[in-house]
CSV table of C-alpha atoms and ligand atoms in Angstrom, one decimal:
chain,number,residue,atom,x,y,z
A,18,UNK,CA,-78.6,-89.8,127.3
A,19,UNK,CA,-81.2,-87.4,128.9
A,20,UNK,CA,-83.2,-85.6,126.2
A,21,UNK,CA,-83.4,-81.9,127.0
A,22,UNK,CA,-86.2,-79.7,125.6
A,23,UNK,CA,-85.2,-76.4,124.2
A,24,UNK,CA,-86.5,-73.5,126.4
A,25,UNK,CA,-86.8,-69.7,126.0
A,26,UNK,CA,-87.5,-67.6,129.0
A,27,UNK,CA,-89.1,-64.2,128.5
A,28,UNK,CA,-88.5,-61.6,131.4
A,29,UNK,CA,-89.0,-57.9,132.0
A,30,UNK,CA,-87.4,-57.4,135.4
A,31,UNK,CA,-85.3,-58.7,138.2
A,32,UNK,CA,-85.3,-62.3,137.0
A,33,UNK,CA,-85.3,-64.1,140.2
A,34,UNK,CA,-87.6,-66.8,138.7
A,35,UNK,CA,-85.2,-67.0,135.8
A,36,UNK,CA,-82.4,-67.6,138.2
A,37,UNK,CA,-84.2,-70.4,139.9
A,38,UNK,CA,-84.6,-72.0,136.5
A,39,UNK,CA,-80.9,-71.6,135.8
A,40,UNK,CA,-80.0,-73.1,139.2
A,41,UNK,CA,-82.4,-76.0,139.0
A,42,UNK,CA,-80.3,-79.2,139.0
A,43,UNK,CA,-82.9,-81.1,137.0
A,44,UNK,CA,-84.9,-78.9,134.8
A,45,UNK,CA,-85.0,-81.3,132.0
A,46,UNK,CA,-84.5,-78.5,129.5
A,47,UNK,CA,-81.9,-76.2,128.1
A,48,UNK,CA,-82.4,-72.5,128.3
A,49,UNK,CA,-81.2,-71.5,124.9
A,50,UNK,CA,-82.5,-67.9,124.9
A,51,UNK,CA,-83.5,-65.1,127.4
A,52,UNK,CA,-85.6,-62.5,125.7
A,53,UNK,CA,-86.7,-59.1,127.3
A,54,UNK,CA,-88.8,-56.2,126.2
A,55,UNK,CA,-86.5,-54.1,128.3
A,56,UNK,CA,-82.7,-53.5,127.7
A,57,UNK,CA,-82.2,-52.7,131.3
A,58,UNK,CA,-83.8,-55.8,132.8
A,59,UNK,CA,-81.5,-57.4,135.5
A,60,UNK,CA,-82.8,-60.8,134.0
A,61,UNK,CA,-80.5,-60.1,131.0
A,62,UNK,CA,-77.5,-59.7,133.4
A,63,UNK,CA,-78.4,-63.1,135.0
A,64,UNK,CA,-78.7,-64.8,131.6
A,65,UNK,CA,-75.2,-63.3,130.4
A,66,UNK,CA,-73.6,-64.5,133.6
A,67,UNK,CA,-74.8,-68.1,133.0
A,68,UNK,CA,-73.7,-67.9,129.4
A,69,UNK,CA,-77.1,-67.8,127.9
A,70,UNK,CA,-77.9,-66.0,124.6
A,71,UNK,CA,-80.0,-62.8,125.1
A,72,UNK,CA,-82.3,-60.9,122.8
A,73,UNK,CA,-84.0,-57.5,123.5
A,74,UNK,CA,-87.1,-56.6,121.6
A,75,UNK,CA,-88.2,-53.1,122.7
A,76,UNK,CA,-92.0,-52.9,122.8
A,77,UNK,CA,-91.8,-49.2,121.3
A,78,UNK,CA,-90.0,-50.7,118.2
A,79,UNK,CA,-93.2,-52.6,117.2
A,80,UNK,CA,-96.1,-50.3,118.3
A,81,UNK,CA,-98.8,-53.1,118.3
A,82,UNK,CA,-99.4,-56.3,120.2
A,83,UNK,CA,-99.5,-58.2,116.9
A,84,UNK,CA,-96.3,-57.1,115.4
A,85,UNK,CA,-94.5,-57.6,118.8
A,86,UNK,CA,-95.9,-61.2,119.0
A,87,UNK,CA,-94.7,-62.0,115.6
A,88,UNK,CA,-91.3,-60.7,116.3
A,89,UNK,CA,-91.1,-62.9,119.4
A,90,UNK,CA,-92.4,-65.8,117.4
A,91,UNK,CA,-89.7,-65.4,114.8
A,92,UNK,CA,-87.0,-65.3,117.5
A,93,UNK,CA,-88.2,-68.6,119.1
A,94,UNK,CA,-88.9,-70.4,115.9
A,95,UNK,CA,-85.4,-69.6,114.7
A,96,UNK,CA,-84.0,-71.4,117.7
A,97,UNK,CA,-86.3,-74.4,117.6
A,98,UNK,CA,-87.8,-73.5,121.0
A,99,UNK,CA,-90.2,-76.2,122.3
A,100,UNK,CA,-91.3,-74.3,125.5
A,101,UNK,CA,-91.6,-70.6,126.3
A,102,UNK,CA,-91.4,-69.7,130.0
A,103,UNK,CA,-92.7,-66.2,131.0
A,104,UNK,CA,-90.8,-65.2,134.2
A,105,UNK,CA,-92.0,-61.7,135.1
A,106,UNK,CA,-92.7,-60.9,131.5
A,107,UNK,CA,-95.0,-57.8,131.7
A,108,UNK,CA,-96.4,-57.8,128.2
A,109,UNK,CA,-99.6,-59.3,127.0
A,110,UNK,CA,-98.9,-61.8,124.1
A,111,UNK,CA,-101.1,-61.9,121.0
A,112,UNK,CA,-102.5,-64.9,119.1
A,113,UNK,CA,-99.7,-64.6,116.6
A,114,UNK,CA,-97.4,-66.1,119.3
A,115,UNK,CA,-100.0,-67.9,121.6
A,116,UNK,CA,-101.8,-69.6,118.8
A,117,UNK,CA,-98.6,-71.0,117.4
A,118,UNK,CA,-97.5,-72.2,120.7
A,119,UNK,CA,-100.8,-73.7,122.2
A,120,UNK,CA,-100.0,-75.2,125.6
A,121,UNK,CA,-96.3,-74.6,125.2
A,122,UNK,CA,-96.2,-71.2,126.9
A,123,UNK,CA,-96.1,-71.0,130.7
A,124,UNK,CA,-96.7,-68.1,133.1
A,125,UNK,CA,-96.2,-67.7,136.8
A,126,UNK,CA,-98.5,-65.3,138.7
A,127,UNK,CA,-98.4,-64.1,142.3
A,128,UNK,CA,-102.0,-65.0,143.3
A,129,UNK,CA,-104.3,-67.9,143.4
A,130,UNK,CA,-105.9,-67.3,140.0
A,131,UNK,CA,-108.7,-66.6,139.0
A,132,UNK,CA,-108.3,-64.1,141.9
A,133,UNK,CA,-106.3,-60.9,141.2
A,134,UNK,CA,-105.0,-61.2,137.5
A,135,UNK,CA,-103.0,-58.4,136.0
A,136,UNK,CA,-100.0,-56.5,137.2
A,137,UNK,CA,-100.9,-55.6,140.7
A,138,UNK,CA,-101.9,-59.0,142.2
A,139,UNK,CA,-99.9,-58.6,145.5
A,140,UNK,CA,-101.3,-55.1,146.3
A,141,UNK,CA,-104.8,-56.2,145.4
A,142,UNK,CA,-104.8,-59.2,147.7
A,143,UNK,CA,-103.6,-56.9,150.5
A,144,UNK,CA,-106.3,-54.3,149.7
A,145,UNK,CA,-109.0,-57.0,149.5
A,146,UNK,CA,-108.0,-58.3,152.9
A,147,UNK,CA,-107.7,-61.9,151.8
A,148,UNK,CA,-106.4,-64.3,154.5
A,149,UNK,CA,-104.7,-66.7,151.9
A,150,UNK,CA,-103.2,-65.9,148.7
A,151,UNK,CA,-100.6,-68.0,146.7
A,152,UNK,CA,-98.9,-68.4,143.4
A,153,UNK,CA,-100.1,-70.1,140.2
A,154,UNK,CA,-98.4,-71.6,137.2
A,155,UNK,CA,-100.6,-71.8,134.1
A,156,UNK,CA,-100.5,-72.2,130.4
A,157,UNK,CA,-100.9,-68.9,128.5
A,158,UNK,CA,-103.8,-68.1,126.3
A,159,UNK,CA,-104.9,-64.9,124.8
A,160,UNK,CA,-106.6,-63.6,128.0
A,161,UNK,CA,-104.5,-62.1,130.8
A,162,UNK,CA,-103.5,-64.6,133.4
A,163,UNK,CA,-106.2,-66.9,132.3
A,164,UNK,CA,-105.1,-70.2,130.7
A,165,UNK,CA,-105.4,-73.7,132.1
A,166,UNK,CA,-103.9,-73.9,135.7
A,167,UNK,CA,-101.1,-76.4,136.0
A,168,UNK,CA,-100.1,-75.8,139.8
A,169,UNK,CA,-100.8,-73.7,142.7
A,170,UNK,CA,-99.3,-73.1,146.1
A,171,UNK,CA,-101.3,-71.2,149.0
A,172,UNK,CA,-99.4,-68.7,151.1
A,173,UNK,CA,-101.2,-67.0,154.3
A,174,UNK,CA,-101.4,-63.4,154.4
A,175,UNK,CA,-100.1,-62.1,157.9
A,176,UNK,CA,-101.7,-59.2,159.7
A,177,UNK,CA,-98.5,-57.0,159.5
A,178,UNK,CA,-97.7,-57.8,155.8
A,179,UNK,CA,-96.9,-55.2,153.3
A,180,UNK,CA,-96.4,-55.7,149.5
A,181,UNK,CA,-92.6,-56.4,150.0
A,182,UNK,CA,-93.0,-58.9,152.8
A,183,UNK,CA,-95.8,-60.7,151.1
A,184,UNK,CA,-94.2,-60.8,147.7
A,185,UNK,CA,-91.0,-62.1,149.2
A,186,UNK,CA,-92.9,-65.2,150.9
A,187,UNK,CA,-94.7,-65.6,147.5
A,188,UNK,CA,-91.4,-65.7,145.5
A,189,UNK,CA,-90.0,-68.4,147.8
A,190,UNK,CA,-92.9,-70.6,146.6
A,191,UNK,CA,-92.5,-69.4,143.0
A,192,UNK,CA,-88.6,-70.4,143.0
A,193,UNK,CA,-89.4,-73.8,144.2
A,194,UNK,CA,-92.6,-74.4,142.1
A,195,UNK,CA,-91.6,-73.2,138.7
A,196,UNK,CA,-88.6,-75.5,138.1
A,197,UNK,CA,-90.7,-78.4,139.2
A,198,UNK,CA,-93.4,-77.7,136.7
A,199,UNK,CA,-91.0,-77.2,133.8
A,200,UNK,CA,-89.3,-80.4,134.6
A,201,UNK,CA,-92.5,-82.4,134.8
A,202,UNK,CA,-93.5,-80.9,131.3
A,203,UNK,CA,-90.1,-81.8,130.0
A,204,UNK,CA,-90.6,-85.4,131.2
A,205,UNK,CA,-94.1,-85.5,129.5
A,206,UNK,CA,-95.8,-86.0,132.8
A,207,UNK,CA,-98.5,-83.2,132.1
A,208,UNK,CA,-101.5,-83.6,129.9
A,209,UNK,CA,-104.2,-81.1,129.1
A,210,UNK,CA,-107.7,-81.5,128.1
A,211,UNK,CA,-109.5,-78.1,127.7
A,212,UNK,CA,-109.1,-76.3,131.1
A,213,UNK,CA,-108.2,-79.4,133.0
A,214,UNK,CA,-104.6,-80.2,133.5
A,215,UNK,CA,-103.5,-83.7,134.9
A,216,UNK,CA,-100.2,-84.7,136.4
A,217,UNK,CA,-99.4,-88.3,135.7
B,324,GAR,C1,-93.0,-62.7,139.9
B,324,GAR,O1,-93.4,-62.5,141.3
B,324,GAR,C2,-94.2,-63.0,139.1
B,324,GAR,O2,-95.0,-63.9,139.7
B,324,GAR,C3,-94.7,-61.7,138.7
B,324,GAR,O3,-93.6,-60.9,138.5
B,324,GAR,C4,-92.7,-61.2,139.4
B,324,GAR,C5,-91.3,-61.4,138.6
B,324,GAR,O4,-90.3,-61.5,139.5
B,324,GAR,N1,-95.5,-61.8,137.4
B,324,GAR,C6,-96.7,-61.3,137.3
B,324,GAR,O5,-97.2,-60.5,138.1
B,324,GAR,C7,-97.5,-61.6,135.9
B,324,GAR,N2,-98.8,-61.1,135.9
B,324,GAR,P1,-88.8,-62.0,139.0
B,324,GAR,O6,-88.5,-61.0,137.8
B,324,GAR,O7,-87.9,-61.7,140.1
B,324,GAR,O8,-88.9,-63.4,138.4
């Protein structure tokens, strides 16, 4: 029988990446929890529709990154989570969580890191006038959008692009790439040495 790893997805917004993970035919993992910092996140509706347990931890209830990160750690430890997948989770996590889940937390970001980290990557790529941008899946460390890079896909910027048109094309790549990375991790096909990530 196939062994499924236990996954928690953290999401703050619309959750289209969460949906891609839910719909993936061979994820190699079981999404046992969707956690959000926002009670109104559409991602939570997607989870409920798929029968996945949800949890809301409002940032304002904690007041510090450290307390917020401990609360998340407690939720994922309670459920024996082996992989934490950030899918549009717009809070920076502290060492209380990242240190306990070293190379077990993934993030997806709409740029070719290290270009344009942070919350406004698509706008910044357009403002900067780059001809090529893309998406990055990386392990999470304590710095914003910084940990070891697992996979990247390039996406050309078109002369008439605005934020919505470019983000839509980036998301096509995100939805294809993220489940593939999770599946490769679940199979044990990915190894990490410092910042270098190898696919076997
Ligand atoms: C995605 O495009 C993701 O790359 C981005 O938020 C969007 C969430 O979309 N994340 C970041 O910018 C992280 N720095 P979704 O809620 O539809 O999955």
